[in-house]
């Protein structure tokens, strides 16, 4: 496509940096695609760009602060005529206040307004200095024919946007709006297309994929959509994230047990092991209910890896509550856990309550869980030494002379290739996006080391 040429004869270049979750990463791919369709060219540094965009995250205070710190660092670039835009969750949350806090920003767009990007960019090009797209989320999912995928072999596919759960700590229902599912036909067509393009792994995305409801007459549930995605001819791996215990059905586990194309990994955030905290978090399930789901997952026809998210220092969390979380972690033996210190967010219910657990106690609880989890992982992972894993090859590290990739259960595996020769007699029959069988020789808490085998 021809590059857009400005009136002064220069080509238009954009730099886009992404913070936050995979939904944001994928939104950035769609934003980039839209800009490219408008004749812009993506560049890798701010210095080369005319338009500098940050796609932002506001899930915790630190994430939002990072964006403003980053913006402050590059004020000087504005003097060179560069334009700055803030997209995504911080844009949705802070709105026009961003123009005050960072006056060199001239574009503020929330995710619900991405469909209007061409028009907003045109306003910016016309010299407007405060361009906003801050609609509340609509009933429609954001569909665009323009997606510029960053990854050559792993593709994100949104199946549902927004969230209707309203957990007391969470800003997502505010920043991303109400749940909107895409039709199953649209999702499956996109997957078929991706397979044709050579993608080998598809990751279904949503804030809560389990509450997917096909809006078309086909009316597929999430489990049915998952089964249909796994049955698309040529697709090698299908993952999904994120799940919510309240909507996680035994049907999902059954479907996963039946088809090895569906990756053997469930990410199921528990957040807390205390019923009292869960109740005040408005999570809508109990510790016992969660443990019942875990039993179901453990009884799957194939072993499934289980990972989770945990928040420490939620308002009113007592020592006893915290111990219950630590005990639950020990009982479940998660394969990995993301642990977060509670951070009050605007526009949330808990954000109006006193943040009464001191930073010191939060840090202590965080460190305790982190240490115990790492110790459990180090021990549990030893059981895989000697096993063979199918690894999707991602990158070669010349210094180590090793390839890195991921198992179906999403574990990182670094491995030494066989001294293979390709048809031309060149070494290295492996390629990113391809697969290798790897025998595990060493296990650490967060990754494995192995040797490629036949
Ligand atoms: N404070 C700390 N952690 C949070 N998370 C979401 N909101 C907050 C918050 N206000 C965590 C949850 C969620 C993960 C994506 O981020 O654990 O599952
Ligand atoms: Fe961050 Fe949530 Fe927005 Fe993702 S949806 S970028 S996690 S605030």
Short mmCIF file of C-alpha atoms and ligand atoms in Angstrom, two decimals:
data_model
loop_
_atom_site.label_atom_id
_atom_site.label_comp_id
_atom_site.label_asym_id
_atom_site.label_seq_id
_atom_site.Cartn_x
_atom_site.Cartn_y
_atom_site.Cartn_z
CA UNK A 1 0.00 0.00 0.00
CA UNK A 2 1.27 3.48 -0.83
CA UNK A 3 2.52 5.45 2.13
CA UNK A 4 0.47 8.42 3.13
CA UNK A 5 2.15 11.58 1.97
CA UNK A 6 1.46 14.73 3.96
CA UNK A 7 0.98 18.09 2.28
CA UNK A 8 4.62 18.91 2.95
CA UNK A 9 5.53 15.80 0.98
CA UNK A 10 6.61 13.67 3.94
CA UNK A 11 5.44 10.15 4.63
CA UNK A 12 3.36 9.61 7.79
CA UNK A 13 4.82 7.22 10.30
CA UNK A 14 3.40 5.96 13.57
CA UNK A 15 4.93 4.36 16.62
CA UNK A 16 2.60 2.32 18.84
CA UNK A 17 3.53 1.01 22.28
CA UNK A 18 1.25 -1.36 24.17
CA UNK A 19 0.76 -1.88 27.90
CA UNK A 20 -1.45 -4.38 29.69
CA UNK A 21 -3.26 -7.54 28.77
CA UNK A 22 -3.51 -9.58 25.58
CA UNK A 23 -6.78 -7.84 24.76
CA UNK A 24 -4.76 -4.66 24.52
CA UNK A 25 -2.06 -6.33 22.46
CA UNK A 26 -4.71 -7.47 20.03
CA UNK A 27 -6.45 -4.07 20.01
CA UNK A 28 -3.10 -2.58 19.04
CA UNK A 29 -2.89 -4.98 16.12
CA UNK A 30 -6.26 -3.73 14.93
CA UNK A 31 -5.39 -0.08 15.52
CA UNK A 32 -2.14 -0.58 13.58
CA UNK A 33 -4.07 -2.27 10.77
CA UNK A 34 -6.48 0.64 10.60
CA UNK A 35 -3.60 3.15 10.43
CA UNK A 36 -1.81 1.16 7.75
CA UNK A 37 -5.06 1.08 5.75
CA UNK A 38 -4.99 4.89 5.99
CA UNK A 39 -1.54 4.89 4.42
CA UNK A 40 0.54 5.17 7.57
CA UNK A 41 3.70 3.14 8.08
CA UNK A 42 4.64 1.54 11.40
CA UNK A 43 8.11 2.39 12.73
CA UNK A 44 10.06 0.92 15.65
CA UNK A 45 11.18 4.09 17.44
CA UNK A 46 9.53 7.32 18.54
CA UNK A 47 12.28 9.34 16.91
CA UNK A 48 11.26 8.08 13.47
CA UNK A 49 7.52 8.66 14.04
CA UNK A 50 5.17 11.57 13.38
CA UNK A 51 2.42 10.07 15.51
CA UNK A 52 3.26 8.42 18.83
CA UNK A 53 0.56 6.27 20.39
CA UNK A 54 0.39 4.54 23.75
CA UNK A 55 -2.24 1.84 24.16
CA UNK A 56 -2.65 1.87 27.91
CA UNK A 57 -3.70 -0.24 30.88
CA UNK A 58 -5.36 0.95 34.07
CA UNK A 59 -5.85 -2.33 35.91
CA UNK A 60 -3.60 -1.25 38.78
CA UNK A 61 -2.40 2.18 39.78
CA UNK A 62 1.17 1.32 38.80
CA UNK A 63 0.14 0.45 35.26
CA UNK A 64 -1.62 3.79 34.78
CA UNK A 65 1.25 5.75 36.38
CA UNK A 66 3.73 4.09 34.02
CA UNK A 67 1.93 5.66 31.08
CA UNK A 68 2.14 9.17 32.50
CA UNK A 69 5.82 8.66 33.41
CA UNK A 70 6.49 7.51 29.90
CA UNK A 71 4.62 10.48 28.40
CA UNK A 72 6.52 12.94 30.62
CA UNK A 73 9.83 11.55 29.35
CA UNK A 74 9.05 12.49 25.78
CA UNK A 75 7.61 15.98 26.09
CA UNK A 76 10.59 17.34 24.15
CA UNK A 77 9.63 15.36 21.07
CA UNK A 78 6.50 17.46 20.71
CA UNK A 79 8.70 20.45 19.86
CA UNK A 80 9.83 18.49 16.82
CA UNK A 81 6.23 18.45 15.64
CA UNK A 82 5.40 14.94 16.76
CA UNK A 83 1.87 14.21 17.90
CA UNK A 84 0.95 12.09 20.92
CA UNK A 85 -2.11 9.94 21.47
CA UNK A 86 -3.31 7.95 24.47
CA UNK A 87 -5.49 4.95 23.63
CA UNK A 88 -7.14 2.20 25.66
CA UNK A 89 -8.05 1.86 29.30
CA UNK A 90 -6.31 4.94 30.75
CA UNK A 91 -7.92 7.00 27.98
CA UNK A 92 -11.34 5.60 28.89
CA UNK A 93 -10.74 6.10 32.59
CA UNK A 94 -9.15 9.56 32.65
CA UNK A 95 -10.83 10.99 29.56
CA UNK A 96 -10.17 14.64 28.78
CA UNK A 97 -8.28 15.08 32.08
CA UNK A 98 -5.32 13.63 30.17
CA UNK A 99 -4.99 16.87 28.17
CA UNK A 100 -4.39 18.70 31.48
CA UNK A 101 -2.01 16.16 32.96
CA UNK A 102 -0.03 15.73 29.73
CA UNK A 103 -0.63 18.83 27.58
CA UNK A 104 1.44 17.52 24.68
CA UNK A 105 -1.18 14.80 24.08
CA UNK A 106 -3.64 15.69 21.33
CA UNK A 107 -5.59 12.43 20.89
CA UNK A 108 -7.44 10.44 23.57
CA UNK A 109 -9.37 7.35 22.43
CA UNK A 110 -11.01 4.57 24.45
CA UNK A 111 -11.34 1.07 23.03
CA UNK A 112 -15.07 1.48 22.30
CA UNK A 113 -14.22 4.21 19.78
CA UNK A 114 -11.61 2.39 17.68
CA UNK A 115 -14.11 1.95 14.87
CA UNK A 116 -14.01 5.75 14.53
CA UNK A 117 -10.21 5.95 14.36
CA UNK A 118 -9.98 6.96 10.68
CA UNK A 119 -12.23 9.94 11.35
CA UNK A 120 -10.35 10.87 14.55
CA UNK A 121 -6.99 10.62 12.80
CA UNK A 122 -8.34 12.89 10.06
CA UNK A 123 -9.25 15.49 12.71
CA UNK A 124 -5.73 15.24 14.08
CA UNK A 125 -4.25 15.68 10.62
CA UNK A 126 -6.41 18.78 10.20
CA UNK A 127 -4.55 20.32 13.11
CA UNK A 128 -7.09 19.81 15.91
CA UNK A 129 -5.25 19.63 19.22
CA UNK A 130 -7.81 17.94 21.47
CA UNK A 131 -9.34 15.05 19.58
CA UNK A 132 -11.37 12.58 21.67
CA UNK A 133 -13.17 9.29 21.12
CA UNK A 134 -14.65 8.41 24.47
CA UNK A 135 -17.99 6.73 23.77
CA UNK A 136 -19.25 4.24 26.28
CA UNK A 137 -18.99 0.70 24.93
CA UNK A 138 -21.67 -0.05 22.35
CA UNK A 139 -23.69 -3.22 21.93
CA UNK A 140 -21.48 -4.26 19.04
CA UNK A 141 -18.12 -5.97 19.17
CA UNK A 142 -15.32 -4.10 17.37
CA UNK A 143 -14.91 -5.84 14.02
CA UNK A 144 -12.38 -4.61 11.51
CA UNK A 145 -11.05 -6.06 8.31
CA UNK A 146 -7.76 -4.34 9.08
CA UNK A 147 -5.57 -6.24 11.51
CA UNK A 148 -1.81 -6.02 11.41
CA UNK A 149 -0.76 -9.05 13.44
CA UNK A 150 2.53 -8.66 15.30
CA UNK A 151 3.14 -12.35 15.68
CA UNK A 152 3.87 -14.47 12.61
CA UNK A 153 2.47 -17.72 13.98
CA UNK A 154 0.32 -17.03 17.07
CA UNK A 155 -2.89 -15.18 16.40
CA UNK A 156 -5.31 -13.58 18.86
CA UNK A 157 -9.00 -13.84 18.13
CA UNK A 158 -11.43 -11.85 20.26
CA UNK A 159 -14.61 -13.77 20.98
CA UNK A 160 -16.15 -11.52 23.63
CA UNK A 161 -15.47 -7.98 24.76
CA UNK A 162 -16.32 -6.24 28.03
CA UNK A 163 -17.41 -7.76 31.31
CA UNK A 164 -20.70 -7.88 33.24
CA UNK A 165 -19.31 -9.24 36.50
CA UNK A 166 -18.50 -6.06 38.45
CA UNK A 167 -15.97 -7.53 40.86
CA UNK A 168 -15.55 -4.92 43.57
CA UNK A 169 -11.87 -4.19 42.78
CA UNK A 170 -11.99 -4.22 38.99
CA UNK A 171 -11.97 -1.33 36.57
CA UNK A 172 -12.57 -3.47 33.47
CA UNK A 173 -16.39 -3.19 33.35
CA UNK A 174 -15.87 0.57 33.37
CA UNK A 175 -13.05 0.76 30.81
CA UNK A 176 -14.33 -1.95 28.49
CA UNK A 177 -18.06 -1.80 29.00
CA UNK A 178 -20.73 -4.47 28.88
CA UNK A 179 -20.25 -7.94 27.46
CA UNK A 180 -20.59 -8.25 23.67
CA UNK A 181 -20.00 -11.64 22.04
CA UNK A 182 -19.12 -12.03 18.38
CA UNK A 183 -21.10 -14.50 16.29
CA UNK A 184 -19.62 -17.99 16.11
CA UNK A 185 -19.64 -17.76 12.30
CA UNK A 186 -17.47 -14.64 12.39
CA UNK A 187 -15.04 -16.21 14.90
CA UNK A 188 -14.76 -19.50 12.98
CA UNK A 189 -14.33 -17.74 9.63
CA UNK A 190 -11.48 -15.72 11.14
CA UNK A 191 -9.82 -18.91 12.44
CA UNK A 192 -10.13 -20.63 9.04
CA UNK A 193 -8.60 -17.58 7.42
CA UNK A 194 -5.73 -17.58 9.93
CA UNK A 195 -5.00 -21.22 9.19
CA UNK A 196 -4.85 -20.38 5.47
CA UNK A 197 -2.37 -17.63 6.30
CA UNK A 198 -0.18 -20.18 8.07
CA UNK A 199 -0.91 -19.41 11.72
CA UNK A 200 -0.48 -22.48 13.82
CA UNK A 201 -1.74 -21.27 17.20
CA UNK A 202 -4.94 -19.40 17.87
CA UNK A 203 -5.71 -17.76 21.19
CA UNK A 204 -9.35 -16.97 21.92
CA UNK A 205 -9.62 -13.78 23.94
CA UNK A 206 -12.09 -12.19 26.28
CA UNK A 207 -12.24 -10.70 29.78
CA UNK A 208 -14.45 -13.64 30.63
CA UNK A 209 -14.53 -16.10 27.74
CA UNK A 210 -16.71 -18.56 29.68
CA UNK A 211 -19.71 -16.26 29.53
CA UNK A 212 -19.51 -16.25 25.71
CA UNK A 213 -23.01 -16.45 24.19
CA UNK A 214 -23.26 -16.71 20.43
CA UNK A 215 -25.65 -13.91 19.42
CA UNK A 216 -26.56 -15.72 16.16
CA UNK A 217 -29.32 -18.37 15.87
CA UNK A 218 -26.62 -21.07 16.14
CA UNK A 219 -26.45 -20.04 19.82
CA UNK A 220 -23.16 -21.78 20.69
CA UNK A 221 -21.96 -21.83 24.29
CA UNK A 222 -18.29 -21.25 25.04
CA UNK A 223 -17.64 -25.00 25.29
CA UNK A 224 -19.31 -25.53 21.91
CA UNK A 225 -17.33 -22.69 20.33
CA UNK A 226 -14.13 -24.14 21.78
CA UNK A 227 -14.94 -27.55 20.33
CA UNK A 228 -15.72 -25.98 16.93
CA UNK A 229 -12.48 -23.93 17.00
CA UNK A 230 -10.47 -27.05 17.79
CA UNK A 231 -12.12 -28.85 14.87
CA UNK A 232 -11.13 -26.27 12.22
CA UNK A 233 -8.98 -28.25 9.74
CA UNK A 234 -5.31 -27.36 9.96
CA UNK A 235 -5.37 -25.53 13.30
CA UNK A 236 -2.60 -26.95 15.51
CA UNK A 237 -3.26 -25.29 18.86
CA UNK A 238 -6.14 -23.41 20.40
CA UNK A 239 -5.78 -21.57 23.73
CA UNK A 240 -8.15 -19.29 25.54
CA UNK A 241 -8.04 -16.71 28.26
CA UNK A 242 -9.42 -15.58 30.69
CA UNK A 243 -11.86 -17.74 32.63
CA UNK A 244 -14.17 -16.91 35.52
CA UNK A 245 -15.00 -19.63 38.08
CA UNK A 246 -18.66 -18.67 38.11
CA UNK A 247 -19.13 -19.50 34.43
CA UNK A 248 -16.62 -22.32 34.11
CA UNK A 249 -18.66 -25.42 33.25
CA UNK A 250 -17.80 -29.16 33.37
CA UNK A 251 -18.61 -29.12 29.63
CA UNK A 252 -15.45 -27.06 28.99
CA UNK A 253 -13.29 -29.69 30.70
CA UNK A 254 -15.00 -32.48 28.78
CA UNK A 255 -14.38 -30.76 25.44
CA UNK A 256 -10.73 -30.15 26.39
CA UNK A 257 -10.34 -33.80 27.32
CA UNK A 258 -11.56 -34.90 23.90
CA UNK A 259 -9.36 -32.87 21.59
CA UNK A 260 -5.58 -32.46 22.07
CA UNK A 261 -5.62 -29.45 19.69
CA UNK A 262 -7.14 -27.59 22.65
CA UNK A 263 -4.11 -26.67 24.75
CA UNK A 264 -3.90 -28.40 28.09
CA UNK A 265 -3.98 -25.24 30.16
CA UNK A 266 -6.68 -23.49 32.17
CA UNK A 267 -6.11 -20.02 33.63
CA UNK A 268 -8.70 -19.69 36.36
CA UNK A 269 -8.22 -16.68 38.66
CA UNK A 270 -9.26 -17.49 42.24
CA UNK A 271 -8.27 -14.06 43.70
CA UNK A 272 -8.62 -15.21 47.33
CA UNK A 273 -9.02 -18.37 49.38
CA UNK A 274 -11.21 -16.70 52.01
CA UNK A 275 -14.97 -16.89 51.64
CA UNK A 276 -15.36 -13.60 53.45
CA UNK A 277 -12.98 -11.83 51.05
CA UNK A 278 -14.55 -13.54 48.02
CA UNK A 279 -17.96 -12.35 49.16
CA UNK A 280 -16.79 -8.77 49.56
CA UNK A 281 -14.98 -8.96 46.22
CA UNK A 282 -18.41 -9.88 44.72
CA UNK A 283 -16.85 -12.86 42.99
CA UNK A 284 -20.02 -14.92 43.18
CA UNK A 285 -18.43 -18.21 44.28
CA UNK A 286 -16.98 -19.77 47.41
CA UNK A 287 -13.68 -21.44 48.14
CA UNK A 288 -15.51 -24.79 48.13
CA UNK A 289 -17.05 -24.12 44.74
CA UNK A 290 -13.64 -23.23 43.31
CA UNK A 291 -12.07 -26.38 44.76
CA UNK A 292 -14.90 -28.39 43.19
CA UNK A 293 -13.99 -26.97 39.77
CA UNK A 294 -10.35 -27.86 40.43
CA UNK A 295 -11.40 -31.46 41.16
CA UNK A 296 -13.21 -31.50 37.80
CA UNK A 297 -10.12 -30.16 36.03
CA UNK A 298 -7.92 -32.77 37.71
CA UNK A 299 -10.31 -35.50 36.56
CA UNK A 300 -10.01 -34.47 32.88
CA UNK A 301 -9.18 -37.22 30.41
CA UNK A 302 -5.82 -35.46 29.80
CA UNK A 303 -3.73 -33.73 32.49
CA UNK A 304 -4.37 -29.97 32.38
CA UNK A 305 -2.07 -27.27 33.73
CA UNK A 306 -3.84 -24.85 36.05
CA UNK A 307 -2.74 -21.26 36.70
CA UNK A 308 -4.35 -18.45 38.64
CA UNK A 309 -4.39 -14.80 39.74
CA UNK A 310 -4.40 -13.77 43.39
CA UNK A 311 -4.87 -10.39 45.03
CA UNK A 312 -3.35 -9.75 48.47
CA UNK A 313 -4.26 -6.85 50.74
CA UNK A 314 -7.87 -6.43 49.61
CA UNK A 315 -9.65 -4.07 52.06
CA UNK A 316 -10.34 -5.83 55.35
CA UNK A 317 -8.18 -8.89 54.55
CA UNK A 318 -7.25 -10.33 57.97
CA UNK A 319 -4.26 -12.54 58.78
CA UNK A 320 -6.70 -15.46 58.86
CA UNK A 321 -8.12 -14.56 55.40
CA UNK A 322 -4.60 -14.41 54.05
CA UNK A 323 -3.71 -17.78 55.61
CA UNK A 324 -6.76 -19.27 53.87
CA UNK A 325 -5.43 -18.04 50.53
CA UNK A 326 -1.99 -19.50 51.29
CA UNK A 327 -3.63 -22.81 52.30
CA UNK A 328 -5.70 -22.90 49.12
CA UNK A 329 -2.60 -22.33 47.02
CA UNK A 330 -0.95 -25.21 48.78
CA UNK A 331 -3.98 -27.44 48.39
CA UNK A 332 -4.31 -26.78 44.65
CA UNK A 333 -0.62 -26.68 43.67
CA UNK A 334 -1.11 -24.21 40.81
CA UNK A 335 1.38 -24.56 37.99
CA UNK A 336 1.87 -20.84 38.17
CA UNK A 337 0.23 -17.89 39.91
CA UNK A 338 0.20 -14.17 39.21
CA UNK A 339 0.09 -12.41 42.56
CA UNK A 340 -0.93 -8.76 42.83
CA UNK A 341 -1.05 -6.23 45.63
CA UNK A 342 -4.49 -4.67 45.82
CA UNK A 343 -4.64 -1.21 44.31
CA UNK A 344 -7.80 0.90 44.66
CA UNK A 345 -9.22 1.94 41.29
CA UNK A 346 -11.54 4.79 40.41
CA UNK A 347 -15.07 3.84 39.33
CA UNK A 348 -15.02 0.60 41.33
CA UNK A 349 -16.98 -0.32 44.42
CA UNK A 350 -13.94 -1.16 46.56
CA UNK A 351 -12.31 2.08 45.40
CA UNK A 352 -14.71 3.92 47.71
CA UNK A 353 -13.65 1.86 50.75
CA UNK A 354 -10.63 2.60 52.94
CA UNK A 355 -7.52 0.94 51.52
CA UNK A 356 -6.82 -0.28 55.05
CA UNK A 357 -4.08 -2.86 54.57
CA UNK A 358 -0.73 -1.08 54.81
CA UNK A 359 1.74 -1.22 51.96
CA UNK A 360 4.10 -3.04 54.31
CA UNK A 361 1.60 -5.82 55.04
CA UNK A 362 0.67 -6.07 51.37
CA UNK A 363 4.36 -6.42 50.49
CA UNK A 364 4.85 -9.06 53.19
CA UNK A 365 1.88 -11.13 52.04
CA UNK A 366 2.94 -10.77 48.43
CA UNK A 367 6.47 -11.98 49.24
CA UNK A 368 5.21 -14.96 51.26
CA UNK A 369 2.90 -16.21 48.49
CA UNK A 370 5.49 -15.55 45.82
CA UNK A 371 8.15 -17.52 47.69
CA UNK A 372 5.86 -20.47 48.48
CA UNK A 373 4.57 -20.59 44.92
CA UNK A 374 8.09 -20.55 43.47
CA UNK A 375 9.16 -23.33 45.86
CA UNK A 376 6.13 -25.44 44.87
CA UNK A 377 6.78 -24.88 41.17
CA UNK A 378 10.46 -25.78 41.53
CA UNK A 379 9.47 -29.03 43.21
CA UNK A 380 6.45 -29.91 41.03
CA UNK A 381 8.33 -29.24 37.80
CA UNK A 382 10.93 -31.88 38.68
CA UNK A 383 8.27 -34.49 37.92
CA UNK A 384 8.56 -33.57 34.22
CA UNK A 385 12.27 -34.34 33.92
CA UNK A 386 12.58 -37.24 31.49
CA UNK A 387 9.19 -36.52 29.90
CA UNK A 388 8.79 -35.47 26.27
CA UNK A 389 6.89 -32.30 25.44
CA UNK A 390 5.68 -31.03 22.09
CA UNK A 391 7.04 -27.50 21.86
CA UNK A 392 5.97 -24.72 19.54
CA UNK A 393 9.25 -23.17 18.47
CA UNK A 394 9.45 -19.41 18.96
CA UNK A 395 12.98 -18.02 18.77
CA UNK A 396 16.62 -18.99 18.52
CA UNK A 397 19.09 -17.67 21.11
CA UNK A 398 22.48 -17.77 19.39
CA UNK A 399 24.46 -17.15 22.61
CA UNK A 400 23.03 -20.28 24.21
CA UNK A 401 22.74 -22.12 20.90
CA UNK A 402 19.23 -22.96 22.08
CA UNK A 403 15.72 -22.58 20.77
CA UNK A 404 12.96 -21.32 23.03
CA UNK A 405 9.34 -22.29 22.75
CA UNK A 406 6.23 -23.22 24.66
CA UNK A 407 4.55 -26.46 25.55
CA UNK A 408 0.83 -26.93 25.07
CA UNK A 409 0.46 -26.19 28.79
CA UNK A 410 2.15 -22.81 28.12
CA UNK A 411 5.42 -23.63 29.86
CA UNK A 412 8.63 -22.12 28.54
CA UNK A 413 11.04 -24.74 27.20
CA UNK A 414 14.61 -23.91 26.13
CA UNK A 415 16.15 -26.70 24.14
CA UNK A 416 19.17 -27.80 22.15
CA UNK A 417 18.20 -28.77 18.61
CA UNK A 418 19.22 -32.01 16.96
CA UNK A 419 22.01 -31.36 14.49
CA UNK A 420 19.40 -31.54 11.73
CA UNK A 421 20.08 -30.79 8.10
CA UNK A 422 17.41 -29.45 5.83
CA UNK A 423 16.88 -30.46 2.19
CA UNK A 424 19.64 -28.12 1.08
CA UNK A 425 22.05 -29.61 3.59
CA UNK A 426 21.87 -26.48 5.79
CA UNK A 427 21.64 -26.87 9.57
CA UNK A 428 18.43 -25.96 11.29
CA UNK A 429 15.26 -27.60 10.05
CA UNK A 430 13.49 -25.78 12.89
CA UNK A 431 11.63 -22.54 12.32
CA UNK A 432 9.54 -20.23 14.47
CA UNK A 433 5.96 -21.47 14.47
CA UNK A 434 7.04 -25.05 13.82
CA UNK A 435 6.99 -27.85 16.36
CA UNK A 436 9.63 -30.01 18.02
CA UNK A 437 9.52 -32.95 20.38
CA UNK A 438 11.73 -32.14 23.34
CA UNK A 439 12.92 -34.42 26.13
CA UNK A 440 13.13 -32.46 29.37
CA UNK A 441 16.53 -32.71 31.06
CA UNK A 442 16.26 -29.99 33.68
CA UNK A 443 13.44 -28.15 35.44
CA UNK A 444 13.47 -24.74 37.10
CA UNK A 445 10.54 -23.02 38.81
CA UNK A 446 9.59 -21.07 35.67
CA UNK A 447 11.00 -22.97 32.72
CA UNK A 448 12.42 -26.21 31.44
CA UNK A 449 15.59 -27.16 29.61
CA UNK A 450 15.64 -30.02 27.14
CA UNK A 451 17.01 -31.72 24.10
CA UNK A 452 15.15 -32.13 20.82
CA UNK A 453 14.37 -35.77 20.01
CA UNK A 454 12.91 -37.52 17.01
N1 LIG B 1 -5.73 -4.39 42.32
C1 LIG B 1 -4.89 -5.44 42.22
N2 LIG B 1 -5.03 -6.43 41.31
C2 LIG B 1 -6.06 -6.34 40.47
N3 LIG B 1 -6.46 -7.14 39.48
C3 LIG B 1 -7.55 -6.62 38.90
N4 LIG B 1 -7.88 -5.47 39.52
C4 LIG B 1 -6.97 -5.27 40.50
C5 LIG B 1 -6.79 -4.27 41.48
N5 LIG B 1 -7.60 -3.23 41.59
C6 LIG B 1 -5.79 -8.40 39.14
C7 LIG B 1 -6.75 -9.60 39.26
C8 LIG B 1 -7.02 -9.94 37.83
C9 LIG B 1 -5.72 -9.59 37.16
C10 LIG B 1 -5.80 -9.41 35.69
O1 LIG B 1 -5.38 -8.36 37.77
O2 LIG B 1 -6.07 -10.64 39.91
O3 LIG B 1 -7.36 -11.30 37.66
FE1 LIG B 2 -5.49 -3.47 31.66
FE2 LIG B 2 -7.91 -4.49 32.04
FE3 LIG B 2 -7.58 -2.69 30.17
FE4 LIG B 2 -6.53 -5.14 29.85
S1 LIG B 2 -8.72 -4.59 29.98
S2 LIG B 2 -5.52 -3.25 29.45
S3 LIG B 2 -5.95 -5.63 31.99
S4 LIG B 2 -7.35 -2.40 32.39
#
